[in-house]
């Protein structure tokens, strides 16, 4: 083989895989006790065989240099061949043919154990992924006519390394053992789904919903396999609650995009372009990822073969995604897939019928989706399908154990059917339990059937109690109590873990011997997915097992009941102990060369070596477990001690794990747990730690070890973090720079815009900040972490005005292109464009009920728009110059407008008539605001003053003087007692609304315009900075 070329290697792999397939067929005919292992192995070999047949076909049809990526993997090709040759030798030993002939296929034994097969399948899958990705790049080059040079190879292969959710695809190793529909079951349902997929004029989404245990995921895996076999599957994503990547939406669209690229190589150039334009695209909001990685690349495909013009995306268990808002966003974005051309996506989706999901579907336009409710399928159909399933599974058990043909009896099967309907999970769990090798299936079947007539027993109890009680049947009370206690500790931890761990990691986290863990879990294969490899995570086979164990109604009634709060408390404690251990957190824990080492230069294998899975778990989730335990934090306790010793090291670990964005929410969670009886030290520490983390977010992300040098060195002199961790400053820093005495008002700087930021706005709940820029975009930022959620693109000129709707679901933007756009704050998609002004739109505001949008323009008018329909309700005319400010009164009856004609006008919102004109300013009016009770109007002007007006009479109550430059923003405090004003003299002033006296003056950054937001019983401010970023300030009142 050493002398073979890549082309010869491909032929060799095809030949050897064909020989293996032939041998597998012989084993399947002869062997009874390893059929599942043989079938798994055979499927993997079939995939490799077909893959290399495709490579050979392309190579025969065209220029072999067009497959340079595949040919470049010559070493991998040879490794693959050698491994297959080794496997072929194992299953075809010397004289095997004579043996088979002599024994007539009897007594032939499969040479691999199930544990062996686990490792072999994983190994073959790695080869498969390498060659699929390489083939995808080559096919793209052949189609697009790209000249593929060897120098470009690694760059193109890097594109294949998108951040994907491991195990989320239907054919992943993690999903491989999960059930699919048996032949002749769910026939009508599968036909219904197939007809939907074939109907090009039909609805673009199919929602299969049903209560827990009705078989949704089994159906999803089955239809995904069916679509894949027919060449219709574009991508798949199987959510899984409690799994890091599969339990949330962070990698949802990047995983879908990766699957689509494998299916449609012509997609690769578009994704490559998106990545080149924004290397951080995979960390952006869901809308940005969907549009840049899927929508735009698909739309840019010039022409697609007929068989690729419609592809199906299968999404399973959407309800197991951990954020309701992300679920809503996913639904809204997937609904847009129907309009993509020339390749359109059909979406098959399953979930429980949770309220927020039902609501998401109801908000879709008519004709977008059709649904089918599993638990409403006729009982007769469900009984028939479950009966066929039970007969099949019990027949396999009978053959394996060589039982007589009359076991089980028809009566026993019918009794099981009646116990099961409508929950397929009961049937699957019962069969796994009955068929386990360590006991007599006949006795186990009798144990299950005892619960048929048990009174007041729920479906979940009938599913799991026979299995769990059977664990301790032969034990005395002392042993039973000890073992149930260990069960609750070990299995209870597994069901509440936020992300699954292997038995090795679980043992380290819980402080137990690995053998103790294995002994307990070996009895639970019926309810847990326990891999043969010790480093693979243990998973629940079904979420209903978690529901069963944590059911609060079982407290004091079931020995298996798990106290969720107590289990979280123990896990939080174990996480802290693990991080505080001698092998835990420390400065430069991966032993990198120096403080200047960039995160991008750090070898991931080195990080994974030093930061083992259980250690990473502890760093990520200790705060989560503490929060779920509903405990408090007080001065001098374990949490306080841990933070004062290891806070910087913990931040370093999060940086190494690329989880910096999680640090701020975790600190906020800790602050919410402070015990009010004793808070002095820990409260100050956590406040300072948040300021420190926000200030140094960029350092944390780019150069983790700079935490101990530049981050500490440039912290304010009175910073608690600086003083507590002063000893971490490197000894070679002999002269410290002069720094500010305390933290200033600026919390963080948000960078991303490429031009002047002219407007900012807070969402009503304070969680989002919207910024409008002269770069023609709006950005939505996470107010807590400073990360950019999404970029809203569509305006063709500068963005001058922004406003959130009262419910926070919409963002209105006014632009120099003379339009207002309404955007969905969750998805970032444009809902409507409001056209009618003849000059730039410089001010926008929502009415208190969110039904109207007011806009002020350079055309001297105000327009009122219907937010739902986008139609113009009225045009308010009267100003003689540009309108630069608008505001609604709290009751929505009045609209105030400020203009360059030096006046404020109050308008009747219903009639559109002018109620009064407020005159007094000697220069342009730039800002207006109503007091919370609607009795006062505040106005700011280029004449450097603020005026307070009586809204009913139109008279001037007082003139507030003190600014030395124009006043750009005014706002009332929530209680109406204070007025805040921001000026181009770089100050914010707080005024007493009753007396007009100045209460306080706050210096801001050197860039003057400031947005002031009244929320949470205080005033907050944002500074619009000229150079494409903005500063987020803390509470000023």
mmCIF file with all atom_site columns, C-alpha atoms in Angstrom, residues 721-886:
data_model
loop_
_atom_site.group_PDB
_atom_site.id
_atom_site.type_symbol
_atom_site.label_atom_id
_atom_site.label_alt_id
_atom_site.label_comp_id
_atom_site.label_asym_id
_atom_site.label_entity_id
_atom_site.label_seq_id
_atom_site.pdbx_PDB_ins_code
_atom_site.Cartn_x
_atom_site.Cartn_y
_atom_site.Cartn_z
_atom_site.occupancy
_atom_site.B_iso_or_equiv
_atom_site.pdbx_formal_charge
_atom_site.auth_seq_id
_atom_site.auth_comp_id
_atom_site.auth_asym_id
_atom_site.auth_atom_id
_atom_site.pdbx_PDB_model_num
ATOM 1   C CA . UNK A 1 721 ? -10.021 43.494 43.070 1.00 0.00 ? 721 UNK A CA 1
ATOM 2   C CA . UNK A 1 722 ? -6.760  45.409 42.589 1.00 0.00 ? 722 UNK A CA 1
ATOM 3   C CA . UNK A 1 723 ? -6.068  45.456 46.315 1.00 0.00 ? 723 UNK A CA 1
ATOM 4   C CA . UNK A 1 724 ? -7.110  41.866 47.065 1.00 0.00 ? 724 UNK A CA 1
ATOM 5   C CA . UNK A 1 725 ? -5.045  40.463 44.188 1.00 0.00 ? 725 UNK A CA 1
ATOM 6   C CA . UNK A 1 726 ? -2.176  42.935 44.323 1.00 0.00 ? 726 UNK A CA 1
ATOM 7   C CA . UNK A 1 727 ? 0.254   40.069 44.876 1.00 0.00 ? 727 UNK A CA 1
ATOM 8   C CA . UNK A 1 728 ? -0.543  38.680 41.402 1.00 0.00 ? 728 UNK A CA 1
ATOM 9   C CA . UNK A 1 729 ? 1.049   41.678 39.645 1.00 0.00 ? 729 UNK A CA 1
ATOM 10  C CA . UNK A 1 730 ? 4.286   40.408 38.033 1.00 0.00 ? 730 UNK A CA 1
ATOM 11  C CA . UNK A 1 731 ? 7.489   41.242 39.879 1.00 0.00 ? 731 UNK A CA 1
ATOM 12  C CA . UNK A 1 732 ? 9.035   42.710 36.737 1.00 0.00 ? 732 UNK A CA 1
ATOM 13  C CA . UNK A 1 733 ? 6.509   45.566 36.920 1.00 0.00 ? 733 UNK A CA 1
ATOM 14  C CA . UNK A 1 734 ? 8.606   47.848 39.115 1.00 0.00 ? 734 UNK A CA 1
ATOM 15  C CA . UNK A 1 735 ? 6.827   51.135 38.463 1.00 0.00 ? 735 UNK A CA 1
ATOM 16  C CA . UNK A 1 736 ? 3.072   51.357 38.469 1.00 0.00 ? 736 UNK A CA 1
ATOM 17  C CA . UNK A 1 737 ? 1.326   53.962 36.282 1.00 0.00 ? 737 UNK A CA 1
ATOM 18  C CA . UNK A 1 738 ? -0.800  56.771 37.644 1.00 0.00 ? 738 UNK A CA 1
ATOM 19  C CA . UNK A 1 739 ? -4.438  55.656 37.538 1.00 0.00 ? 739 UNK A CA 1
ATOM 20  C CA . UNK A 1 740 ? -7.795  57.081 38.573 1.00 0.00 ? 740 UNK A CA 1
ATOM 21  C CA . UNK A 1 741 ? -8.715  56.826 42.227 1.00 0.00 ? 741 UNK A CA 1
ATOM 22  C CA . UNK A 1 742 ? -12.057 55.067 41.699 1.00 0.00 ? 742 UNK A CA 1
ATOM 23  C CA . UNK A 1 743 ? -14.195 53.604 38.956 1.00 0.00 ? 743 UNK A CA 1
ATOM 24  C CA . UNK A 1 744 ? -15.745 56.325 36.833 1.00 0.00 ? 744 UNK A CA 1
ATOM 25  C CA . UNK A 1 745 ? -19.359 56.233 35.670 1.00 0.00 ? 745 UNK A CA 1
ATOM 26  C CA . UNK A 1 746 ? -18.519 54.308 32.499 1.00 0.00 ? 746 UNK A CA 1
ATOM 27  C CA . UNK A 1 747 ? -19.368 50.612 32.796 1.00 0.00 ? 747 UNK A CA 1
ATOM 28  C CA . UNK A 1 748 ? -18.112 49.440 29.418 1.00 0.00 ? 748 UNK A CA 1
ATOM 29  C CA . UNK A 1 749 ? -17.435 50.461 25.829 1.00 0.00 ? 749 UNK A CA 1
ATOM 30  C CA . UNK A 1 750 ? -19.356 48.737 23.052 1.00 0.00 ? 750 UNK A CA 1
ATOM 31  C CA . UNK A 1 751 ? -17.398 48.570 19.813 1.00 0.00 ? 751 UNK A CA 1
ATOM 32  C CA . UNK A 1 752 ? -18.538 47.496 16.367 1.00 0.00 ? 752 UNK A CA 1
ATOM 33  C CA . UNK A 1 753 ? -19.911 50.424 14.379 1.00 0.00 ? 753 UNK A CA 1
ATOM 34  C CA . UNK A 1 754 ? -17.682 51.815 11.660 1.00 0.00 ? 754 UNK A CA 1
ATOM 35  C CA . UNK A 1 755 ? -18.934 55.406 11.823 1.00 0.00 ? 755 UNK A CA 1
ATOM 36  C CA . UNK A 1 756 ? -20.459 57.994 14.163 1.00 0.00 ? 756 UNK A CA 1
ATOM 37  C CA . UNK A 1 757 ? -23.078 56.651 16.594 1.00 0.00 ? 757 UNK A CA 1
ATOM 38  C CA . UNK A 1 758 ? -25.907 59.142 16.545 1.00 0.00 ? 758 UNK A CA 1
ATOM 39  C CA . UNK A 1 759 ? -28.607 57.529 18.712 1.00 0.00 ? 759 UNK A CA 1
ATOM 40  C CA . UNK A 1 760 ? -29.040 54.911 21.422 1.00 0.00 ? 760 UNK A CA 1
ATOM 41  C CA . UNK A 1 761 ? -32.030 53.497 23.303 1.00 0.00 ? 761 UNK A CA 1
ATOM 42  C CA . UNK A 1 762 ? -32.684 51.025 26.114 1.00 0.00 ? 762 UNK A CA 1
ATOM 43  C CA . UNK A 1 763 ? -35.327 48.307 25.842 1.00 0.00 ? 763 UNK A CA 1
ATOM 44  C CA . UNK A 1 764 ? -38.087 48.681 28.479 1.00 0.00 ? 764 UNK A CA 1
ATOM 45  C CA . UNK A 1 765 ? -36.726 45.744 30.509 1.00 0.00 ? 765 UNK A CA 1
ATOM 46  C CA . UNK A 1 766 ? -33.200 47.164 30.340 1.00 0.00 ? 766 UNK A CA 1
ATOM 47  C CA . UNK A 1 767 ? -31.745 43.999 28.809 1.00 0.00 ? 767 UNK A CA 1
ATOM 48  C CA . UNK A 1 768 ? -30.989 45.412 25.350 1.00 0.00 ? 768 UNK A CA 1
ATOM 49  C CA . UNK A 1 769 ? -29.365 48.563 24.042 1.00 0.00 ? 769 UNK A CA 1
ATOM 50  C CA . UNK A 1 770 ? -30.034 49.690 20.475 1.00 0.00 ? 770 UNK A CA 1
ATOM 51  C CA . UNK A 1 771 ? -27.515 51.942 18.741 1.00 0.00 ? 771 UNK A CA 1
ATOM 52  C CA . UNK A 1 772 ? -28.005 53.728 15.434 1.00 0.00 ? 772 UNK A CA 1
ATOM 53  C CA . UNK A 1 773 ? -25.025 54.810 13.359 1.00 0.00 ? 773 UNK A CA 1
ATOM 54  C CA . UNK A 1 774 ? -23.997 56.758 10.315 1.00 0.00 ? 774 UNK A CA 1
ATOM 55  C CA . UNK A 1 775 ? -22.701 53.423 8.989  1.00 0.00 ? 775 UNK A CA 1
ATOM 56  C CA . UNK A 1 776 ? -26.420 52.850 8.139  1.00 0.00 ? 776 UNK A CA 1
ATOM 57  C CA . UNK A 1 777 ? -26.907 50.034 10.645 1.00 0.00 ? 777 UNK A CA 1
ATOM 58  C CA . UNK A 1 778 ? -28.575 49.484 13.987 1.00 0.00 ? 778 UNK A CA 1
ATOM 59  C CA . UNK A 1 779 ? -26.918 47.178 16.493 1.00 0.00 ? 779 UNK A CA 1
ATOM 60  C CA . UNK A 1 780 ? -28.629 45.448 19.396 1.00 0.00 ? 780 UNK A CA 1
ATOM 61  C CA . UNK A 1 781 ? -26.368 44.865 22.388 1.00 0.00 ? 781 UNK A CA 1
ATOM 62  C CA . UNK A 1 782 ? -26.715 42.780 25.516 1.00 0.00 ? 782 UNK A CA 1
ATOM 63  C CA . UNK A 1 783 ? -26.767 45.436 28.218 1.00 0.00 ? 783 UNK A CA 1
ATOM 64  C CA . UNK A 1 784 ? -25.327 43.071 30.824 1.00 0.00 ? 784 UNK A CA 1
ATOM 65  C CA . UNK A 1 785 ? -22.379 41.648 28.889 1.00 0.00 ? 785 UNK A CA 1
ATOM 66  C CA . UNK A 1 786 ? -21.816 44.234 26.163 1.00 0.00 ? 786 UNK A CA 1
ATOM 67  C CA . UNK A 1 787 ? -21.902 41.580 23.438 1.00 0.00 ? 787 UNK A CA 1
ATOM 68  C CA . UNK A 1 788 ? -23.537 42.388 20.112 1.00 0.00 ? 788 UNK A CA 1
ATOM 69  C CA . UNK A 1 789 ? -26.754 40.393 19.700 1.00 0.00 ? 789 UNK A CA 1
ATOM 70  C CA . UNK A 1 790 ? -27.517 41.365 16.099 1.00 0.00 ? 790 UNK A CA 1
ATOM 71  C CA . UNK A 1 791 ? -26.896 43.933 13.374 1.00 0.00 ? 791 UNK A CA 1
ATOM 72  C CA . UNK A 1 792 ? -29.960 45.338 11.608 1.00 0.00 ? 792 UNK A CA 1
ATOM 73  C CA . UNK A 1 793 ? -29.228 46.244 8.008  1.00 0.00 ? 793 UNK A CA 1
ATOM 74  C CA . UNK A 1 794 ? -31.600 47.802 5.501  1.00 0.00 ? 794 UNK A CA 1
ATOM 75  C CA . UNK A 1 795 ? -31.377 51.585 5.633  1.00 0.00 ? 795 UNK A CA 1
ATOM 76  C CA . UNK A 1 796 ? -29.568 53.215 2.721  1.00 0.00 ? 796 UNK A CA 1
ATOM 77  C CA . UNK A 1 797 ? -28.438 56.287 4.708  1.00 0.00 ? 797 UNK A CA 1
ATOM 78  C CA . UNK A 1 798 ? -27.473 57.351 8.217  1.00 0.00 ? 798 UNK A CA 1
ATOM 79  C CA . UNK A 1 799 ? -29.626 56.262 11.171 1.00 0.00 ? 799 UNK A CA 1
ATOM 80  C CA . UNK A 1 800 ? -30.695 59.302 13.198 1.00 0.00 ? 800 UNK A CA 1
ATOM 81  C CA . UNK A 1 801 ? -33.425 58.064 15.559 1.00 0.00 ? 801 UNK A CA 1
ATOM 82  C CA . UNK A 1 802 ? -34.335 54.950 17.565 1.00 0.00 ? 802 UNK A CA 1
ATOM 83  C CA . UNK A 1 803 ? -37.107 53.836 19.911 1.00 0.00 ? 803 UNK A CA 1
ATOM 84  C CA . UNK A 1 804 ? -38.262 50.568 21.489 1.00 0.00 ? 804 UNK A CA 1
ATOM 85  C CA . UNK A 1 805 ? -41.948 49.685 21.657 1.00 0.00 ? 805 UNK A CA 1
ATOM 86  C CA . UNK A 1 806 ? -43.360 49.538 25.219 1.00 0.00 ? 806 UNK A CA 1
ATOM 87  C CA . UNK A 1 807 ? -43.374 45.715 25.169 1.00 0.00 ? 807 UNK A CA 1
ATOM 88  C CA . UNK A 1 808 ? -39.807 45.649 23.856 1.00 0.00 ? 808 UNK A CA 1
ATOM 89  C CA . UNK A 1 809 ? -40.690 43.507 20.837 1.00 0.00 ? 809 UNK A CA 1
ATOM 90  C CA . UNK A 1 810 ? -40.175 46.185 18.173 1.00 0.00 ? 810 UNK A CA 1
ATOM 91  C CA . UNK A 1 811 ? -37.468 48.741 17.400 1.00 0.00 ? 811 UNK A CA 1
ATOM 92  C CA . UNK A 1 812 ? -38.304 51.796 15.297 1.00 0.00 ? 812 UNK A CA 1
ATOM 93  C CA . UNK A 1 813 ? -35.505 53.544 13.401 1.00 0.00 ? 813 UNK A CA 1
ATOM 94  C CA . UNK A 1 814 ? -35.514 56.809 11.482 1.00 0.00 ? 814 UNK A CA 1
ATOM 95  C CA . UNK A 1 815 ? -32.992 57.430 8.726  1.00 0.00 ? 815 UNK A CA 1
ATOM 96  C CA . UNK A 1 816 ? -31.558 59.869 6.235  1.00 0.00 ? 816 UNK A CA 1
ATOM 97  C CA . UNK A 1 817 ? -33.182 57.728 3.515  1.00 0.00 ? 817 UNK A CA 1
ATOM 98  C CA . UNK A 1 818 ? -36.518 59.419 4.526  1.00 0.00 ? 818 UNK A CA 1
ATOM 99  C CA . UNK A 1 819 ? -37.989 56.183 5.951  1.00 0.00 ? 819 UNK A CA 1
ATOM 100 C CA . UNK A 1 820 ? -38.854 54.598 9.271  1.00 0.00 ? 820 UNK A CA 1
ATOM 101 C CA . UNK A 1 821 ? -38.266 50.887 9.691  1.00 0.00 ? 821 UNK A CA 1
ATOM 102 C CA . UNK A 1 822 ? -39.856 48.646 12.300 1.00 0.00 ? 822 UNK A CA 1
ATOM 103 C CA . UNK A 1 823 ? -37.680 45.704 13.361 1.00 0.00 ? 823 UNK A CA 1
ATOM 104 C CA . UNK A 1 824 ? -38.373 42.567 15.370 1.00 0.00 ? 824 UNK A CA 1
ATOM 105 C CA . UNK A 1 825 ? -36.067 42.924 18.391 1.00 0.00 ? 825 UNK A CA 1
ATOM 106 C CA . UNK A 1 826 ? -35.814 39.156 18.860 1.00 0.00 ? 826 UNK A CA 1
ATOM 107 C CA . UNK A 1 827 ? -34.966 38.099 15.312 1.00 0.00 ? 827 UNK A CA 1
ATOM 108 C CA . UNK A 1 828 ? -33.621 41.384 13.912 1.00 0.00 ? 828 UNK A CA 1
ATOM 109 C CA . UNK A 1 829 ? -35.831 41.050 10.831 1.00 0.00 ? 829 UNK A CA 1
ATOM 110 C CA . UNK A 1 830 ? -37.483 44.103 9.296  1.00 0.00 ? 830 UNK A CA 1
ATOM 111 C CA . UNK A 1 831 ? -41.261 43.955 9.862  1.00 0.00 ? 831 UNK A CA 1
ATOM 112 C CA . UNK A 1 832 ? -42.211 46.989 7.761  1.00 0.00 ? 832 UNK A CA 1
ATOM 113 C CA . UNK A 1 833 ? -40.875 50.131 6.082  1.00 0.00 ? 833 UNK A CA 1
ATOM 114 C CA . UNK A 1 834 ? -42.872 53.313 6.609  1.00 0.00 ? 834 UNK A CA 1
ATOM 115 C CA . UNK A 1 835 ? -42.592 55.666 3.633  1.00 0.00 ? 835 UNK A CA 1
ATOM 116 C CA . UNK A 1 836 ? -44.070 59.148 3.273  1.00 0.00 ? 836 UNK A CA 1
ATOM 117 C CA . UNK A 1 837 ? -41.608 61.748 4.527  1.00 0.00 ? 837 UNK A CA 1
ATOM 118 C CA . UNK A 1 838 ? -39.774 63.796 1.912  1.00 0.00 ? 838 UNK A CA 1
ATOM 119 C CA . UNK A 1 839 ? -36.667 64.450 4.011  1.00 0.00 ? 839 UNK A CA 1
ATOM 120 C CA . UNK A 1 840 ? -34.590 62.612 6.592  1.00 0.00 ? 840 UNK A CA 1
ATOM 121 C CA . UNK A 1 841 ? -36.337 61.236 9.681  1.00 0.00 ? 841 UNK A CA 1
ATOM 122 C CA . UNK A 1 842 ? -34.684 62.634 12.801 1.00 0.00 ? 842 UNK A CA 1
ATOM 123 C CA . UNK A 1 843 ? -37.024 61.520 15.623 1.00 0.00 ? 843 UNK A CA 1
ATOM 124 C CA . UNK A 1 844 ? -39.248 58.516 16.407 1.00 0.00 ? 844 UNK A CA 1
ATOM 125 C CA . UNK A 1 845 ? -41.401 57.509 19.394 1.00 0.00 ? 845 UNK A CA 1
ATOM 126 C CA . UNK A 1 846 ? -43.969 54.817 20.267 1.00 0.00 ? 846 UNK A CA 1
ATOM 127 C CA . UNK A 1 847 ? -47.278 55.584 21.938 1.00 0.00 ? 847 UNK A CA 1
ATOM 128 C CA . UNK A 1 848 ? -47.651 54.082 25.439 1.00 0.00 ? 848 UNK A CA 1
ATOM 129 C CA . UNK A 1 849 ? -49.907 51.300 24.129 1.00 0.00 ? 849 UNK A CA 1
ATOM 130 C CA . UNK A 1 850 ? -47.494 50.560 21.268 1.00 0.00 ? 850 UNK A CA 1
ATOM 131 C CA . UNK A 1 851 ? -50.155 50.997 18.597 1.00 0.00 ? 851 UNK A CA 1
ATOM 132 C CA . UNK A 1 852 ? -48.808 54.240 17.107 1.00 0.00 ? 852 UNK A CA 1
ATOM 133 C CA . UNK A 1 853 ? -45.397 55.443 15.968 1.00 0.00 ? 853 UNK A CA 1
ATOM 134 C CA . UNK A 1 854 ? -44.663 59.155 15.749 1.00 0.00 ? 854 UNK A CA 1
ATOM 135 C CA . UNK A 1 855 ? -41.897 60.402 13.443 1.00 0.00 ? 855 UNK A CA 1
ATOM 136 C CA . UNK A 1 856 ? -40.374 63.853 13.056 1.00 0.00 ? 856 UNK A CA 1
ATOM 137 C CA . UNK A 1 857 ? -38.634 64.854 9.849  1.00 0.00 ? 857 UNK A CA 1
ATOM 138 C CA . UNK A 1 858 ? -36.559 67.434 8.061  1.00 0.00 ? 858 UNK A CA 1
ATOM 139 C CA . UNK A 1 859 ? -39.653 68.060 5.915  1.00 0.00 ? 859 UNK A CA 1
ATOM 140 C CA . UNK A 1 860 ? -41.045 70.073 8.901  1.00 0.00 ? 860 UNK A CA 1
ATOM 141 C CA . UNK A 1 861 ? -43.815 67.527 9.652  1.00 0.00 ? 861 UNK A CA 1
ATOM 142 C CA . UNK A 1 862 ? -44.732 64.870 12.173 1.00 0.00 ? 862 UNK A CA 1
ATOM 143 C CA . UNK A 1 863 ? -46.419 61.698 10.977 1.00 0.00 ? 863 UNK A CA 1
ATOM 144 C CA . UNK A 1 864 ? -48.396 59.198 13.050 1.00 0.00 ? 864 UNK A CA 1
ATOM 145 C CA . UNK A 1 865 ? -48.278 55.593 11.834 1.00 0.00 ? 865 UNK A CA 1
ATOM 146 C CA . UNK A 1 866 ? -50.187 52.432 12.660 1.00 0.00 ? 866 UNK A CA 1
ATOM 147 C CA . UNK A 1 867 ? -47.484 50.117 14.077 1.00 0.00 ? 867 UNK A CA 1
ATOM 148 C CA . UNK A 1 868 ? -49.341 46.963 13.043 1.00 0.00 ? 868 UNK A CA 1
ATOM 149 C CA . UNK A 1 869 ? -50.132 47.835 9.428  1.00 0.00 ? 869 UNK A CA 1
ATOM 150 C CA . UNK A 1 870 ? -47.478 50.476 8.672  1.00 0.00 ? 870 UNK A CA 1
ATOM 151 C CA . UNK A 1 871 ? -50.095 52.850 7.259  1.00 0.00 ? 871 UNK A CA 1
ATOM 152 C CA . UNK A 1 872 ? -49.942 56.607 7.906  1.00 0.00 ? 872 UNK A CA 1
ATOM 153 C CA . UNK A 1 873 ? -52.795 57.705 10.213 1.00 0.00 ? 873 UNK A CA 1
ATOM 154 C CA . UNK A 1 874 ? -52.190 61.468 10.048 1.00 0.00 ? 874 UNK A CA 1
ATOM 155 C CA . UNK A 1 875 ? -49.668 64.173 9.127  1.00 0.00 ? 875 UNK A CA 1
ATOM 156 C CA . UNK A 1 876 ? -49.172 66.984 11.640 1.00 0.00 ? 876 UNK A CA 1
ATOM 157 C CA . UNK A 1 877 ? -48.198 70.248 9.932  1.00 0.00 ? 877 UNK A CA 1
ATOM 158 C CA . UNK A 1 878 ? -47.373 73.574 11.554 1.00 0.00 ? 878 UNK A CA 1
ATOM 159 C CA . UNK A 1 879 ? -43.650 73.803 12.216 1.00 0.00 ? 879 UNK A CA 1
ATOM 160 C CA . UNK A 1 880 ? -41.640 76.059 9.908  1.00 0.00 ? 880 UNK A CA 1
ATOM 161 C CA . UNK A 1 881 ? -38.369 74.147 10.185 1.00 0.00 ? 881 UNK A CA 1
ATOM 162 C CA . UNK A 1 882 ? -36.996 70.665 10.817 1.00 0.00 ? 882 UNK A CA 1
ATOM 163 C CA . UNK A 1 883 ? -38.637 68.545 13.537 1.00 0.00 ? 883 UNK A CA 1
ATOM 164 C CA . UNK A 1 884 ? -35.891 67.028 15.700 1.00 0.00 ? 884 UNK A CA 1
ATOM 165 C CA . UNK A 1 885 ? -37.746 65.605 18.708 1.00 0.00 ? 885 UNK A CA 1
ATOM 166 C CA . UNK A 1 886 ? -41.079 63.856 19.381 1.00 0.00 ? 886 UNK A CA 1
#
